[in-house]
Every structure is written in structure tokens, then in C-alpha cells.
Amino acid sequence: MMRYLRLYGHFFTAQLKVMMEYRLDFLVGVFSVVLIQFTSVFFVKVVFDQIQSLNGWSFYEVLFIYGIASTGRSIHHIFFDNLWTIGWQYIRNGEFDRFLIRPVNPLFHVIANRVQQDGFGQLAIGLILLLTAISHLSIVWTVGKVLLLIVMILSSGAVFVAVNLFFATLSFWMVDSLPIVVGVFQVAEFARYPLTIFSKEIRGLLTWVIPYGFTAFYPASAFIEHSGYQSVALLTPVVAVVSCWIAYWFWGKGLRAYTSTGS
């Protein structure tokens, strides 16, 4: 483990040096993500200007859900964004072969091969949303709750990674599963809102099939007393661990099924 941490440090430092060579491009990427996220939040604010609550959830409670979702997704966006490209960048043209002849885990190499600067913008807007929401919510913060929030955000990021890895692994059979990955990832937008506003079927889908509910709504529910889902919310770290295990197991199946494009 320590070897991989040291290796990742070298990869990460090298990627940052490359990004800093094109600082304007870096800043434009960060700003564009902030602008996109702000536009979504502005739309929610416009809706709440017309209503007092959304199925019992206030604007700042929804903003709190948004903040957890954005901050958790930023972990995936910054460190694991290369999972999107497995099919078209590595498998389709045979580039994946070089990962198989190097003395490191192929999945680690894919992940470490890219740092996405746009994710820093998502992290910034996520933290801003969280701090803004927290300042307007009557939550009594203790050291335990702060640590719980950190665990929830890390778990949110882990679920995003697990779902993306699972569907990106389909590229070993399909050559490029990007359309499926993009389609599934769009489902995460539902989790930015209280799941109680959706039908039972959608809630079940986002809880037990594609567990995006554990990237935002359930983690936020752990801190909102009237949510009614505080007990389910405490399952978030467990769901994150199980999801990652399933995704990695599926990755192993895909890796064994891989045949080079030259075979």
C-alpha cells in the first residue's frame, strides 16, 4: 500500500506540473465547472422563490444535499476521471496492453494516469454550498458530527467511483462503454434532490440498484432530524465499501476477459 501511495504521489505531482504549464487553461476549466454548478443552484433558488418547501425540505436543506453531492463528486472528478476513457482511449486502440506488462496494478495505472483540473472547481463550489447551507441550518455541530460529515463525503465519492468503475468495465466486452457510463451518470442528478419527492420505484433504483442516493440524499439525512432516514443514512459507509468491492470484483472479471485489439 505504501508503495502505491508513493507512486501516486509521483504521478500526481507530475500531472500538476503539466497543468501549471497551462495556467489559463487550468483556470478556465475550474471556472467553467463553477459556472455550470452555480447555474444549477440558481435554478433551484428560482423554484424556491415560488414555494416555501419541497415536500417538507427547505431551500438550505436542499442546498446541503447539493453541497454533499458536489463535494463527493469532486473526489471522483479529480482523482478518478480517467475511468471514463478506458474504452476509447486504451482498449479500442490497444493502449491498454502497456498497463499489463508493467509491475503495477493496471487499475491503479489507469487512475493515476490523469488528474482532472475541472474537479477542483467542483470541489470549490461544493465547499461553498456546504458552508452556506450549514450557516442557515439549525444543526448543532460537534467534533463527532464534523468527522461524520467528512466520512459521508468520502463515502459519497467512493460510491461515485464504484458506479463509474462498474459500468466502465463493460468496455472489456463492448470495447467502448462510454455511452452507457454517461447515461448512468446522468441518473445521479436525481440524487441532488430529496428522494421523497420521487416514486417508490425511483427511490428503490437509487438506493439498492444504482446507489446514487448514498452520494447525497442519505448522507445529508444523517444531519436533518425530520428526514426520517437517519438510520438508513448510517449505512452510507457500508454501501460505499460494498459498492467498491463489487466494482473491483467486476473489474477483475473484465480484466480476465480482455483480449487485445491485435489478438
XYZ file of N, CA and C in Angstrom:
789
model
N 0.831 -1.210 0.000
C 0.000 0.000 0.000
C 0.866 1.262 0.000
N 1.914 1.267 0.840
C 2.782 2.448 0.910
C 3.477 2.680 -0.435
N 3.819 1.585 -1.108
C 4.452 1.724 -2.424
C 3.529 2.434 -3.400
N 2.247 2.053 -3.386
C 1.292 2.669 -4.302
C 1.024 4.128 -3.936
N 1.036 4.422 -2.642
C 0.841 5.811 -2.222
C 2.006 6.680 -2.699
N 3.218 6.158 -2.577
C 4.391 6.914 -3.053
C 4.340 7.090 -4.569
N 3.970 6.000 -5.257
C 3.866 6.078 -6.716
C 2.820 7.108 -7.137
N 1.660 7.078 -6.450
C 0.605 8.026 -6.818
C 1.071 9.457 -6.574
N 1.831 9.651 -5.509
C 2.371 10.987 -5.241
C 3.211 11.495 -6.391
N 4.022 10.606 -6.981
C 4.847 10.999 -8.126
C 3.976 11.310 -9.343
N 2.989 10.447 -9.606
C 2.083 10.675 -10.727
C 1.343 12.006 -10.553
N 0.804 12.216 -9.350
C 0.004 13.414 -9.081
C 0.845 14.680 -9.245
N 2.065 14.652 -8.708
C 2.945 15.812 -8.826
C 3.258 16.115 -10.284
N 3.515 15.058 -11.056
C 3.817 15.257 -12.479
C 2.632 15.861 -13.213
N 1.419 15.376 -12.897
C 0.217 15.900 -13.551
C -0.006 17.370 -13.194
N 0.234 17.727 -11.928
C 0.074 19.125 -11.508
C 1.064 20.032 -12.230
N 2.281 19.571 -12.412
C 3.287 20.368 -13.126
C 2.842 20.626 -14.561
N 2.263 19.591 -15.179
C 1.763 19.753 -16.548
C 0.639 20.792 -16.576
N -0.291 20.691 -15.611
C -1.416 21.639 -15.573
C -0.943 23.063 -15.344
N 0.081 23.238 -14.509
C 0.572 24.576 -14.213
C 1.328 25.199 -15.384
N 1.727 24.361 -16.345
C 2.350 24.895 -17.555
C 1.330 25.655 -18.400
N 0.051 25.321 -18.221
C -1.041 25.970 -18.971
C -2.042 26.530 -17.965
N -1.618 27.538 -17.237
C -2.403 28.045 -16.109
C -3.737 28.637 -16.544
N -3.750 29.297 -17.679
C -5.006 29.875 -18.152
C -6.014 28.763 -18.438
N -5.562 27.697 -19.087
C -6.433 26.563 -19.364
C -6.952 25.955 -18.063
N -6.079 25.868 -17.063
C -6.460 25.339 -15.753
C -7.554 26.202 -15.126
N -7.353 27.515 -15.138
C -8.323 28.425 -14.526
C -9.646 28.436 -15.282
N -9.575 28.359 -16.610
C -10.806 28.321 -17.414
C -11.599 27.063 -17.097
N -10.906 25.926 -16.971
C -11.575 24.673 -16.642
C -12.257 24.731 -15.285
N -11.542 25.270 -14.296
C -12.112 25.393 -12.942
C -13.317 26.327 -12.957
N -13.164 27.477 -13.609
C -14.239 28.469 -13.629
C -15.472 27.943 -14.357
N -15.272 27.190 -15.443
C -16.411 26.681 -16.209
C -17.259 25.732 -15.366
N -16.607 24.877 -14.577
C -17.348 23.956 -13.715
C -18.100 24.724 -12.634
N -17.442 25.729 -12.053
C -18.107 26.562 -11.041
C -19.343 27.226 -11.633
N -19.220 27.721 -12.860
C -20.342 28.400 -13.514
C -21.490 27.433 -13.767
N -21.172 26.221 -14.232
C -22.213 25.223 -14.501
C -22.939 24.849 -13.211
N -22.183 24.611 -12.147
C -22.785 24.243 -10.872
C -23.624 25.388 -10.305
N -23.125 26.606 -10.457
C -23.865 27.772 -9.966
C -25.182 27.927 -10.713
N -25.175 27.639 -12.010
C -26.404 27.735 -12.797
C -27.460 26.768 -12.278
N -27.056 25.552 -11.922
C -27.989 24.563 -11.378
C -28.574 25.034 -10.061
N -27.714 25.578 -9.202
C -28.183 26.064 -7.906
C -29.107 27.264 -8.086
N -28.788 28.113 -9.050
C -29.631 29.282 -9.316
C -31.033 28.850 -9.737
N -31.112 27.780 -10.529
C -32.412 27.250 -10.948
C -33.214 26.796 -9.726
N -32.552 26.112 -8.792
C -33.226 25.665 -7.568
C -33.709 26.869 -6.766
N -32.894 27.923 -6.710
C -33.284 29.135 -5.969
C -34.515 29.776 -6.596
N -34.579 29.774 -7.927
C -35.740 30.343 -8.617
C -37.002 29.562 -8.249
N -36.873 28.234 -8.187
C -38.012 27.390 -7.818
C -38.464 27.711 -6.399
N -37.523 27.840 -5.480
C -37.873 28.097 -4.078
C -38.365 29.525 -3.847
N -38.131 30.412 -4.789
C -38.724 31.754 -4.690
C -40.235 31.695 -4.860
N -40.711 30.582 -5.442
C -42.143 30.429 -5.686
C -42.817 29.515 -4.659
N -42.031 28.712 -3.954
C -42.585 27.798 -2.955
C -41.799 27.919 -1.656
N -42.415 27.514 -0.541
C -41.731 27.585 0.749
C -40.881 26.358 1.021
N -41.329 25.221 0.553
C -40.573 23.989 0.781
C -40.879 22.990 -0.326
N -40.004 22.003 -0.452
C -40.165 20.948 -1.441
C -40.418 19.650 -0.682
N -41.687 19.301 -0.591
C -42.088 18.110 0.163
C -41.511 18.114 1.576
N -41.526 19.292 2.202
C -41.062 19.419 3.581
C -39.597 19.800 3.722
N -38.887 19.929 2.618
C -37.469 20.283 2.652
C -37.288 21.743 2.252
N -36.576 22.492 3.074
C -36.341 23.908 2.805
C -35.232 24.081 1.772
N -35.072 25.316 1.301
C -34.054 25.611 0.298
C -32.661 25.253 0.796
N -32.343 25.637 2.032
C -30.992 25.397 2.536
C -30.755 23.925 2.852
N -31.803 23.171 3.122
C -31.648 21.726 3.282
C -31.337 21.074 1.934
N -32.018 21.523 0.890
C -31.712 21.028 -0.454
C -30.300 21.462 -0.863
N -29.930 22.680 -0.483
C -28.580 23.173 -0.772
C -27.531 22.310 -0.068
N -27.859 21.842 1.123
C -26.970 20.958 1.867
C -26.771 19.634 1.115
N -27.869 19.110 0.558
C -27.779 17.897 -0.263
C -26.888 18.156 -1.477
N -27.111 19.289 -2.134
C -26.302 19.673 -3.289
C -24.826 19.739 -2.925
N -24.532 20.339 -1.764
C -23.147 20.510 -1.345
C -22.437 19.186 -1.148
N -23.113 18.237 -0.502
C -22.516 16.915 -0.306
C -22.306 16.219 -1.644
N -23.298 16.322 -2.534
C -23.178 15.698 -3.856
C -21.997 16.272 -4.633
N -21.869 17.591 -4.648
C -20.795 18.240 -5.414
C -19.426 17.936 -4.826
N -19.329 17.961 -3.493
C -18.044 17.688 -2.857
C -17.641 16.231 -3.042
N -18.614 15.320 -2.881
C -18.315 13.905 -3.104
C -17.933 13.630 -4.546
N -18.658 14.228 -5.477
C -18.358 14.004 -6.896
C -16.997 14.571 -7.265
N -16.567 15.635 -6.585
C -15.267 16.231 -6.893
C -14.130 15.247 -6.633
N -14.295 14.360 -5.637
C -13.277 13.338 -5.367
C -13.116 12.441 -6.591
N -14.251 12.030 -7.142
C -14.219 11.221 -8.365
C -13.649 12.023 -9.525
N -14.088 13.261 -9.648
C -13.721 14.101 -10.778
C -12.220 14.378 -10.812
N -11.630 14.650 -9.655
C -10.209 14.994 -9.604
C -9.323 13.761 -9.796
N -9.600 12.712 -9.021
C -8.665 11.597 -8.927
C -9.005 10.384 -9.803
N -10.269 10.231 -10.204
C -10.673 9.010 -10.900
C -11.318 9.288 -12.251
N -11.137 10.468 -12.786
C -11.825 10.855 -14.014
C -11.376 10.028 -15.219
N -10.185 9.433 -15.130
C -9.682 8.661 -16.269
C -10.475 7.383 -16.511
N -11.306 6.986 -15.541
C -12.135 5.797 -15.741
C -13.074 5.962 -16.933
N -13.455 7.230 -17.209
C -14.338 7.485 -18.347
C -13.714 7.034 -19.659
N -12.391 7.070 -19.733
C -11.707 6.924 -21.018
C -11.196 5.517 -21.291
N -11.468 4.568 -20.403
C -10.899 3.219 -20.547
C -11.158 2.627 -21.933
N -12.398 2.728 -22.394
C -12.751 2.119 -23.669
C -12.107 2.781 -24.867
N -12.421 4.059 -25.096
C -11.982 4.705 -26.328
C -10.514 5.106 -26.320
N -9.917 5.318 -25.156
C -8.531 5.769 -25.116
C -7.530 4.624 -24.948
N -7.958 3.534 -24.307
C -6.995 2.471 -24.009
C -7.336 1.130 -24.668
N -8.578 0.677 -24.578
C -8.924 -0.651 -25.084
C -9.095 -0.655 -26.599
N -9.791 0.324 -27.133
C -10.079 0.339 -28.576
C -8.809 0.333 -29.410
N -7.802 1.106 -29.021
C -6.583 1.206 -29.828
C -5.433 0.345 -29.314
N -5.705 -0.508 -28.323
C -4.674 -1.424 -27.840
C -3.715 -0.829 -26.829
N -3.937 0.429 -26.420
C -3.044 1.075 -25.463
C -3.083 0.407 -24.084
N -4.157 -0.327 -23.815
C -4.278 -0.961 -22.503
C -3.212 -2.039 -22.300
N -2.688 -2.570 -23.392
C -1.683 -3.631 -23.301
C -0.470 -3.203 -22.479
N -0.086 -1.937 -22.595
C 1.124 -1.499 -21.897
C 0.950 -1.513 -20.384
N -0.307 -1.386 -19.900
C -0.535 -1.459 -18.462
C -0.343 -2.881 -17.938
N -0.533 -3.858 -18.825
C -0.461 -5.258 -18.405
C 0.972 -5.769 -18.285
N 1.935 -5.064 -18.863
C 3.325 -5.521 -18.809
C 4.156 -4.710 -17.826
N 3.514 -3.866 -17.041
C 4.223 -3.069 -16.050
C 3.970 -3.631 -14.652
N 4.932 -3.491 -13.743
C 4.833 -4.123 -12.419
C 3.952 -3.357 -11.425
N 2.808 -2.878 -11.897
C 1.845 -2.219 -11.017
C 0.450 -2.676 -11.406
N -0.483 -2.522 -10.497
C -1.868 -2.884 -10.761
C -2.396 -2.066 -11.946
N -2.961 -2.714 -12.977
C -3.448 -1.973 -14.152
C -4.481 -0.904 -13.804
N -5.381 -1.198 -12.871
C -6.393 -0.219 -12.491
C -5.741 0.997 -11.843
N -4.756 0.756 -10.987
C -4.030 1.877 -10.382
C -3.391 2.745 -11.458
N -2.801 2.096 -12.458
C -2.117 2.846 -13.508
C -3.098 3.701 -14.306
N -4.278 3.138 -14.602
C -5.296 3.907 -15.320
C -5.705 5.131 -14.505
N -5.956 4.923 -13.212
C -6.403 6.013 -12.340
C -5.328 7.085 -12.206
N -4.088 6.652 -11.973
C -3.004 7.599 -11.713
C -2.545 8.335 -12.966
N -2.982 7.872 -14.128
C -2.517 8.439 -15.385
C -3.139 9.791 -15.709
N -4.080 10.227 -14.861
C -4.738 11.505 -15.158
C -5.248 12.163 -13.887
N -5.069 13.474 -13.801
C -5.697 14.300 -12.771
C -6.523 15.340 -13.504
N -7.799 15.456 -13.160
C -8.697 16.344 -13.894
C -8.831 17.675 -13.148
N -8.305 18.738 -13.767
C -8.312 20.039 -13.110
C -9.708 20.600 -12.899
N -10.665 20.213 -13.759
C -12.024 20.728 -13.613
C -12.624 20.343 -12.261
N -12.149 19.224 -11.716
C -12.685 18.768 -10.440
C -12.410 19.727 -9.298
N -11.351 20.521 -9.409
C -11.058 21.485 -8.351
C -12.149 22.553 -8.282
N -12.724 22.879 -9.432
C -13.838 23.815 -9.453
C -15.056 23.224 -8.775
N -15.290 21.932 -9.014
C -16.420 21.257 -8.377
C -16.225 21.170 -6.866
N -14.983 20.939 -6.442
C -14.686 20.913 -5.013
C -14.950 22.271 -4.382
N -14.538 23.337 -5.072
C -14.724 24.691 -4.550
C -16.209 25.020 -4.385
N -17.008 24.753 -5.413
C -18.431 25.073 -5.332
C -19.123 24.189 -4.307
N -18.675 22.936 -4.167
C -19.254 22.044 -3.171
C -19.025 22.565 -1.758
N -17.811 23.014 -1.477
C -17.495 23.548 -0.145
C -18.260 24.838 0.118
N -18.397 25.675 -0.903
C -19.153 26.927 -0.748
C -20.613 26.624 -0.427
N -21.193 25.664 -1.160
C -22.591 25.295 -0.917
C -22.771 24.717 0.480
N -21.845 23.868 0.894
C -21.940 23.277 2.229
C -21.873 24.343 3.314
N -20.891 25.234 3.215
C -20.730 26.274 4.236
C -21.919 27.223 4.256
N -22.444 27.545 3.076
C -23.619 28.431 3.008
C -24.832 27.760 3.638
N -25.058 26.496 3.308
C -26.208 25.771 3.854
C -26.084 25.601 5.363
N -24.902 25.201 5.816
C -24.690 24.965 7.255
C -24.945 26.225 8.064
N -24.562 27.379 7.520
C -24.743 28.635 8.251
C -26.214 29.007 8.420
N -27.106 28.369 7.663
C -28.541 28.678 7.740
C -29.365 27.528 8.327
N -28.695 26.444 8.705
C -29.415 25.310 9.277
C -29.158 25.221 10.780
N -30.166 24.805 11.492
C -30.047 24.710 12.953
C -29.476 23.352 13.367
N -28.278 23.088 12.889
C -27.581 21.852 13.250
C -26.520 22.188 14.292
N -26.553 21.491 15.418
C -25.547 21.701 16.462
C -24.320 20.869 16.100
N -23.255 21.551 15.715
C -22.072 20.850 15.239
C -21.124 20.512 16.384
N -20.758 19.258 16.447
C -19.777 18.766 17.408
C -18.624 18.155 16.627
N -17.563 17.799 17.324
C -16.426 17.158 16.650
C -16.891 15.867 15.976
N -17.768 15.129 16.661
C -18.281 13.882 16.104
C -19.048 14.099 14.818
N -19.870 15.149 14.765
C -20.654 15.417 13.561
C -19.769 15.896 12.408
N -18.732 16.665 12.738
C -17.805 17.100 11.687
C -17.093 15.893 11.080
N -16.646 14.975 11.944
C -15.998 13.758 11.461
C -16.977 12.908 10.649
N -18.239 12.857 11.103
C -19.261 12.101 10.366
C -19.485 12.706 8.986
N -19.505 14.043 8.906
C -19.687 14.711 7.611
C -18.537 14.370 6.667
N -17.319 14.356 7.189
C -16.159 14.008 6.366
C -16.278 12.576 5.850
N -16.686 11.655 6.749
C -16.868 10.256 6.353
C -17.941 10.149 5.272
N -19.038 10.903 5.439
C -20.118 10.868 4.464
C -19.670 11.379 3.099
N -18.870 12.436 3.085
C -18.386 12.988 1.816
C -17.440 12.003 1.127
N -16.540 11.404 1.910
C -15.627 10.408 1.344
C -16.402 9.197 0.820
N -17.435 8.794 1.557
C -18.264 7.663 1.125
C -19.021 8.015 -0.144
N -19.508 9.252 -0.227
C -20.188 9.720 -1.434
C -19.264 9.602 -2.633
N -18.025 10.074 -2.481
C -17.061 9.975 -3.568
C -16.781 8.533 -3.951
N -16.709 7.645 -2.947
C -16.436 6.227 -3.208
C -17.567 5.584 -4.009
N -18.810 5.964 -3.715
C -19.946 5.408 -4.463
C -19.899 5.882 -5.919
N -19.592 7.159 -6.131
C -19.446 7.664 -7.496
C -18.387 6.857 -8.253
N -17.252 6.622 -7.608
C -16.161 5.874 -8.240
C -16.602 4.449 -8.548
N -17.257 3.804 -7.580
C -17.668 2.406 -7.745
C -18.635 2.233 -8.916
N -19.628 3.116 -8.994
C -20.611 3.008 -10.084
C -19.934 3.242 -11.430
N -19.072 4.240 -11.488
C -18.395 4.539 -12.752
C -17.478 3.385 -13.169
N -16.738 2.827 -12.190
C -15.843 1.723 -12.499
C -16.623 0.505 -12.998
N -17.747 0.220 -12.350
C -18.551 -0.944 -12.735
C -18.972 -0.859 -14.193
N -19.525 0.280 -14.589
C -20.036 0.392 -15.958
C -18.916 0.648 -16.973
N -17.811 1.273 -16.537
C -16.668 1.434 -17.439
C -16.044 0.082 -17.762
N -16.135 -0.870 -16.830
C -15.576 -2.209 -17.033
C -16.250 -2.938 -18.185
N -17.470 -2.550 -18.526
C -18.162 -3.165 -19.660
C -17.370 -3.014 -20.958
N -16.434 -2.060 -20.981
C -15.620 -1.843 -22.181
C -14.782 -3.065 -22.530
N -14.492 -3.916 -21.565
C -13.727 -5.124 -21.865
C -14.497 -6.057 -22.789
N -15.811 -5.937 -22.796
C -16.638 -6.755 -23.690
C -17.181 -5.948 -24.868
N -17.443 -4.639 -24.622
C -18.083 -3.798 -25.639
C -17.086 -2.924 -26.396
N -15.833 -2.907 -25.974
C -14.766 -2.049 -26.486
C -14.908 -0.624 -25.969
N -16.096 -0.047 -26.032
C -16.291 1.308 -25.508
C -17.682 1.423 -24.884
N -17.710 1.503 -23.560
C -18.993 1.597 -22.846
C -19.321 3.029 -22.445
N -18.618 4.005 -23.042
C -18.816 5.402 -22.643
C -20.275 5.849 -22.707
N -21.036 5.523 -23.767
C -22.442 5.947 -23.797
C -23.246 5.436 -22.595
N -22.967 4.187 -22.190
C -23.669 3.633 -21.023
C -23.236 4.352 -19.756
N -21.934 4.586 -19.612
C -21.413 5.269 -18.425
C -22.019 6.658 -18.306
N -22.064 7.382 -19.411
C -22.644 8.735 -19.400
C -24.125 8.678 -19.021
N -24.855 7.732 -19.620
C -26.283 7.608 -19.328
C -26.544 7.304 -17.868
N -25.774 6.371 -17.307
C -25.946 6.022 -15.900
C -25.566 7.200 -15.015
N -24.491 7.893 -15.373
C -24.026 9.007 -14.543
C -25.054 10.127 -14.480
N -25.843 10.283 -15.534
C -26.872 11.320 -15.530
C -27.950 11.036 -14.480
N -28.120 9.758 -14.140
C -29.110 9.395 -13.121
C -28.769 10.023 -11.776
N -27.486 10.314 -11.557
C -27.049 10.912 -10.287
C -27.702 12.265 -10.034
N -28.178 12.919 -11.099
C -28.822 14.225 -10.918
C -30.066 14.107 -10.030
N -30.747 12.959 -10.068
C -31.920 12.762 -9.224
C -31.550 12.811 -7.750
N -30.344 12.343 -7.415
C -29.932 12.253 -6.014
C -29.618 13.612 -5.408
N -29.584 14.662 -6.226
C -29.336 16.004 -5.698
C -30.573 16.589 -5.022
N -31.693 15.898 -5.143
C -32.946 16.357 -4.551
C -33.409 15.340 -3.509
N -34.297 15.734 -2.611
C -34.839 14.762 -1.645
C -35.503 13.592 -2.373
N -35.082 12.392 -2.075
C -35.640 11.229 -2.770
C -37.121 11.041 -2.457
N -37.590 11.688 -1.406
C -39.001 11.556 -1.028
C -39.946 12.176 -2.043
N -39.419 12.988 -2.971
C -40.295 13.604 -3.972
C -40.512 12.675 -5.162
N -39.784 11.559 -5.189
C -39.890 10.633 -6.312
C -40.739 9.420 -5.951
N -41.081 8.651 -6.961
C -41.887 7.457 -6.748
C -41.086 6.381 -6.017
N -41.793 5.379 -5.519
C -41.165 4.285 -4.799
C -40.163 3.551 -5.691
N -40.482 3.421 -6.971
C -39.604 2.715 -7.897
C -38.276 3.442 -8.084
N -38.337 4.762 -8.240
C -37.111 5.547 -8.410
C -36.285 5.532 -7.132
N -36.950 5.621 -5.983
C -36.228 5.553 -4.712
C -35.505 4.215 -4.573
N -36.187 3.128 -4.957
C -35.564 1.816 -4.889
C -34.371 1.695 -5.823
N -34.516 2.246 -7.042
C -33.432 2.222 -8.018
C -32.200 2.947 -7.488
N -32.414 4.141 -6.908
C -31.307 4.977 -6.451
C -30.767 4.555 -5.087
N -31.421 3.572 -4.482
C -30.950 3.098 -3.179
C -30.244 1.759 -3.291
N -30.845 0.809 -3.999
C -30.343 -0.565 -3.975
C -29.827 -1.086 -5.299
N -30.096 -0.402 -6.414
C -29.614 -0.866 -7.720
C -28.415 -0.026 -8.164
N -28.641 1.249 -8.385
C -27.554 2.203 -8.653
C -27.553 3.164 -7.460
N -26.734 2.926 -6.464
C -26.895 3.582 -5.153
C -26.481 5.045 -5.082
N -26.934 5.842 -6.053
C -26.609 7.255 -6.032
C -27.273 7.994 -4.869
N -28.326 7.401 -4.295
C -28.951 8.031 -3.132
C -27.969 8.197 -1.996
N -26.941 7.329 -1.958
C -25.932 7.394 -0.898
C -24.800 8.348 -1.231
N -24.944 9.109 -2.319
C -23.952 10.134 -2.643
C -24.388 11.512 -2.162
N -25.660 11.663 -1.779
C -26.143 12.998 -1.423
C -27.300 12.963 -0.425
N -28.441 12.401 -0.853
C -29.638 12.483 -0.019
C -29.469 11.789 1.328
N -29.042 10.521 1.314
C -28.911 9.800 2.580
C -27.821 10.386 3.475
N -26.638 10.731 2.946
C -25.650 11.383 3.808
C -26.181 12.666 4.452
N -26.925 13.468 3.669
C -27.489 14.696 4.224
C -28.550 14.392 5.276
N -29.297 13.304 5.082
C -30.368 12.936 6.011
C -29.843 12.619 7.404
N -28.567 12.257 7.497
C -27.985 11.951 8.805
C -27.952 13.182 9.704
N -28.034 14.368 9.098
C -27.931 15.611 9.868
C -29.251 16.377 9.941
N -30.250 15.938 9.190
C -31.547 16.604 9.158
C -32.534 15.781 9.985
N -32.951 16.288 11.113
C -33.742 15.497 12.060
C -35.076 15.031 11.497
N -35.743 15.845 10.690
C -37.071 15.480 10.199
C -37.022 14.591 8.959
N -35.827 14.214 8.521
C -35.695 13.465 7.269
C -36.396 12.116 7.316
N -36.360 11.467 8.477
C -36.952 10.140 8.597
C -36.061 9.035 8.063
N -34.853 9.387 7.626
C -33.949 8.393 7.043
C -32.589 8.363 7.748
N -32.539 8.795 8.984
C -31.264 8.861 9.682
C -30.631 7.485 9.878
N -31.455 6.472 10.117
C -30.910 5.119 10.295
C -30.347 4.588 8.986
N -31.054 4.839 7.873
C -30.559 4.413 6.559
C -29.281 5.180 6.209
N -29.235 6.444 6.603
C -28.073 7.281 6.292
C -26.790 6.696 6.867
N -26.887 6.055 8.029
C -25.697 5.499 8.669
C -25.134 4.299 7.912
N -25.905 3.790 6.943
C -25.421 2.695 6.103
C -24.513 3.189 4.980
N -24.401 4.508 4.821
C -23.653 5.075 3.699
C -22.227 4.536 3.589
N -21.423 4.529 4.670
C -20.063 3.985 4.542
C -20.061 2.502 4.157
N -21.030 1.741 4.692
C -21.119 0.313 4.368
C -21.429 0.129 2.883
N -22.401 0.892 2.388
C -22.761 0.821 0.968
C -21.567 1.203 0.101
N -20.802 2.199 0.532
C -19.628 2.624 -0.232
C -18.603 1.500 -0.332
N -18.331 0.835 0.791
C -17.347 -0.259 0.804
C -17.827 -1.428 -0.053
N -19.088 -1.822 0.115
C -19.638 -2.942 -0.649
C -19.655 -2.615 -2.144
N -20.036 -1.382 -2.487
C -20.074 -0.976 -3.898
C -18.691 -1.041 -4.528
N -17.687 -0.561 -3.792
C -16.314 -0.602 -4.310
C -15.836 -2.048 -4.478
N -16.201 -2.905 -3.528
C -15.799 -4.311 -3.624
C -16.434 -4.969 -4.854
N -17.722 -4.721 -5.062
C -18.416 -5.300 -6.223
C -17.810 -4.775 -7.520
N -17.546 -3.460 -7.568
C -16.987 -2.868 -8.787
C -15.603 -3.437 -9.077
N -14.791 -3.617 -8.035
C -13.439 -4.145 -8.251
C -13.481 -5.624 -8.645
N -14.411 -6.351 -8.046
C -14.595 -7.751 -8.441
C -14.991 -7.843 -9.913
N -15.896 -6.978 -10.348
C -16.339 -6.969 -11.739
C -15.194 -6.554 -12.659
N -14.370 -5.614 -12.188
C -13.184 -5.213 -12.946
C -12.266 -6.416 -13.167
N -12.075 -7.231 -12.139
C -11.256 -8.421 -12.267
C -11.804 -9.377 -13.311
N -13.137 -9.536 -13.340
C -13.772 -10.383 -14.352
C -13.505 -9.824 -15.754
N -13.633 -8.517 -15.892
C -13.391 -7.892 -17.190
C -11.949 -8.019 -17.624
N -11.042 -7.861 -16.669
C -9.615 -7.947 -16.981
C -9.248 -9.337 -17.498
N -9.841 -10.366 -16.903
C -9.567 -11.736 -17.354
C -10.186 -12.019 -18.720
N -11.228 -11.266 -19.072
C -11.891 -11.464 -20.364
C -11.254 -10.634 -21.475
N -10.312 -9.756 -21.098
C -9.737 -8.824 -22.077
C -8.903 -9.544 -23.128
N -9.115 -9.164 -24.372
C -8.266 -9.603 -25.478
C -7.810 -8.361 -26.240
N -6.550 -8.306 -26.523
C -6.002 -7.120 -27.205
C -6.647 -6.965 -28.588
N -6.681 -5.736 -29.061
C -7.244 -5.474 -30.385
C -6.411 -6.118 -31.479
N -5.179 -6.497 -31.113
C -4.329 -7.153 -32.106
C -4.419 -8.659 -32.062
N -5.234 -9.188 -31.122
C -5.333 -10.637 -30.969
C -6.309 -11.232 -31.979
